[in-house]
């Protein structure tokens, strides 16, 4: 393709011989071939490998000598029980094995990963509205980044917001737990915990529900 | 009317800029490409929306594969060698230079300490992979929690070196039972280790790519 004329120097034979005028044309075809071969190879073999990471902070196990911390307010909590086949069971508020003055005994509701986001968002509307409002202010440059992060933290950490307790049974997969933690981020739930032990009463209820599947 | 004569010789194209560009790209790709180390363990990490990148140095990774086997991995060569020597002392095993090199390049290691010698005696990566597939990984059960030893040794050595704790990452397969992963996390939190902040390695969700 790229013919480079050779020896264009002195065509006529007369006169004294001059040193050839430097005709520095080199046939670059093989070099270009090679360059493009390598280029193609690298472009085709490169896969964008992009792992990312999720920063997790687990609570430090309490010292047995320390006094027990005050019980957490659970009336605004949702407890999500993850189990086999990507199933989720949940209940709101505190666990009540029997009817008390606060309400009837706890029953489990069933959901799955396609519906849980809607559930969480609906229960956490107010916080999400606040977060969206804050994001809008930030986008309109009414507040700077530090203020934004600070306020965002304050909104998410509000004690009266929806809390979540994620519990996994023996058959839940690691993927389920990561997905659930992801959902927490999406639905603006700032305080959540992950546990891998169920209370015996919860386990009994869960087993009964699983048997119905 | 004379015919228009087509020039006989092919047109003379100046290819220099194209070649320049081609070589520039070749150089760029060659210099920036990092070969993915051959994975000794196949781990299909779950995806998440998180976008924070993972560090390439000073990181200890605990890998849990789909069958629940536990592996240890570290990014920096010097620390790897020191850890091997230190753990070898417990079973009266002094690795040779050649074995150290194998260990450095082996990626995640998942055998009980007493089997390290047998593992490093093997010549090729595929043999070692097969060897690890036959064994049960690093024991995590409460009677013989060797993962504790691995983590503590790594941290001690890293601390002497750098004066800080290494970054800890957990890379588990999405289909592992969470109860198994929780056992590893309990080891992280056991007295004397107390790692409560760590990274969970995930894939970026496809929609965010």
CSV table of N, CA and C in Angstrom, one decimal, chain A residues 72-77 91-96 102 106 199:
chain,number,residue,atom,x,y,z
A,72,UNK,N,-31.8,-0.3,72.9
A,72,UNK,CA,-32.0,0.6,71.8
A,72,UNK,C,-33.5,0.8,71.6
A,73,UNK,N,-33.9,2.0,71.3
A,73,UNK,CA,-35.3,2.2,71.0
A,73,UNK,C,-35.7,1.5,69.7
A,74,UNK,N,-36.6,0.6,69.7
A,74,UNK,CA,-36.8,-0.2,68.5
A,74,UNK,C,-38.2,0.0,67.9
A,75,UNK,N,-38.9,1.0,68.5
A,75,UNK,CA,-40.3,1.2,67.9
A,75,UNK,C,-40.3,1.6,66.5
A,76,UNK,N,-39.2,2.3,66.1
A,76,UNK,CA,-39.2,2.8,64.7
A,76,UNK,C,-38.2,1.9,63.9
A,77,UNK,N,-38.1,0.7,64.2
A,77,UNK,CA,-37.1,-0.2,63.5
A,77,UNK,C,-37.9,-1.2,62.7
A,91,UNK,N,-40.6,-7.6,60.0
A,91,UNK,CA,-41.6,-7.1,60.9
A,91,UNK,C,-41.2,-5.7,61.4
A,92,UNK,N,-42.2,-4.9,61.8
A,92,UNK,CA,-41.9,-3.6,62.2
A,92,UNK,C,-41.9,-3.6,63.7
A,93,UNK,N,-41.1,-2.7,64.3
A,93,UNK,CA,-41.1,-2.4,65.7
A,93,UNK,C,-40.4,-3.5,66.5
A,94,UNK,N,-40.8,-3.6,67.8
A,94,UNK,CA,-40.1,-4.6,68.6
A,94,UNK,C,-40.7,-5.9,68.4
A,95,UNK,N,-40.0,-6.9,68.8
A,95,UNK,CA,-40.5,-8.3,68.6
A,95,UNK,C,-41.4,-8.6,69.9
A,96,UNK,N,-42.6,-9.0,69.6
A,96,UNK,CA,-43.5,-9.4,70.7
A,96,UNK,C,-43.9,-10.9,70.5
A,102,UNK,N,-48.8,-3.0,74.1
A,102,UNK,CA,-48.4,-2.2,72.9
A,102,UNK,C,-48.9,-2.8,71.6
A,106,UNK,N,-46.1,-10.4,67.2
A,106,UNK,CA,-45.4,-10.2,65.9
A,106,UNK,C,-45.7,-11.2,64.9
A,199,UNK,N,-33.2,-14.7,67.3
A,199,UNK,CA,-33.7,-15.1,68.5
A,199,UNK,C,-34.5,-16.4,68.3
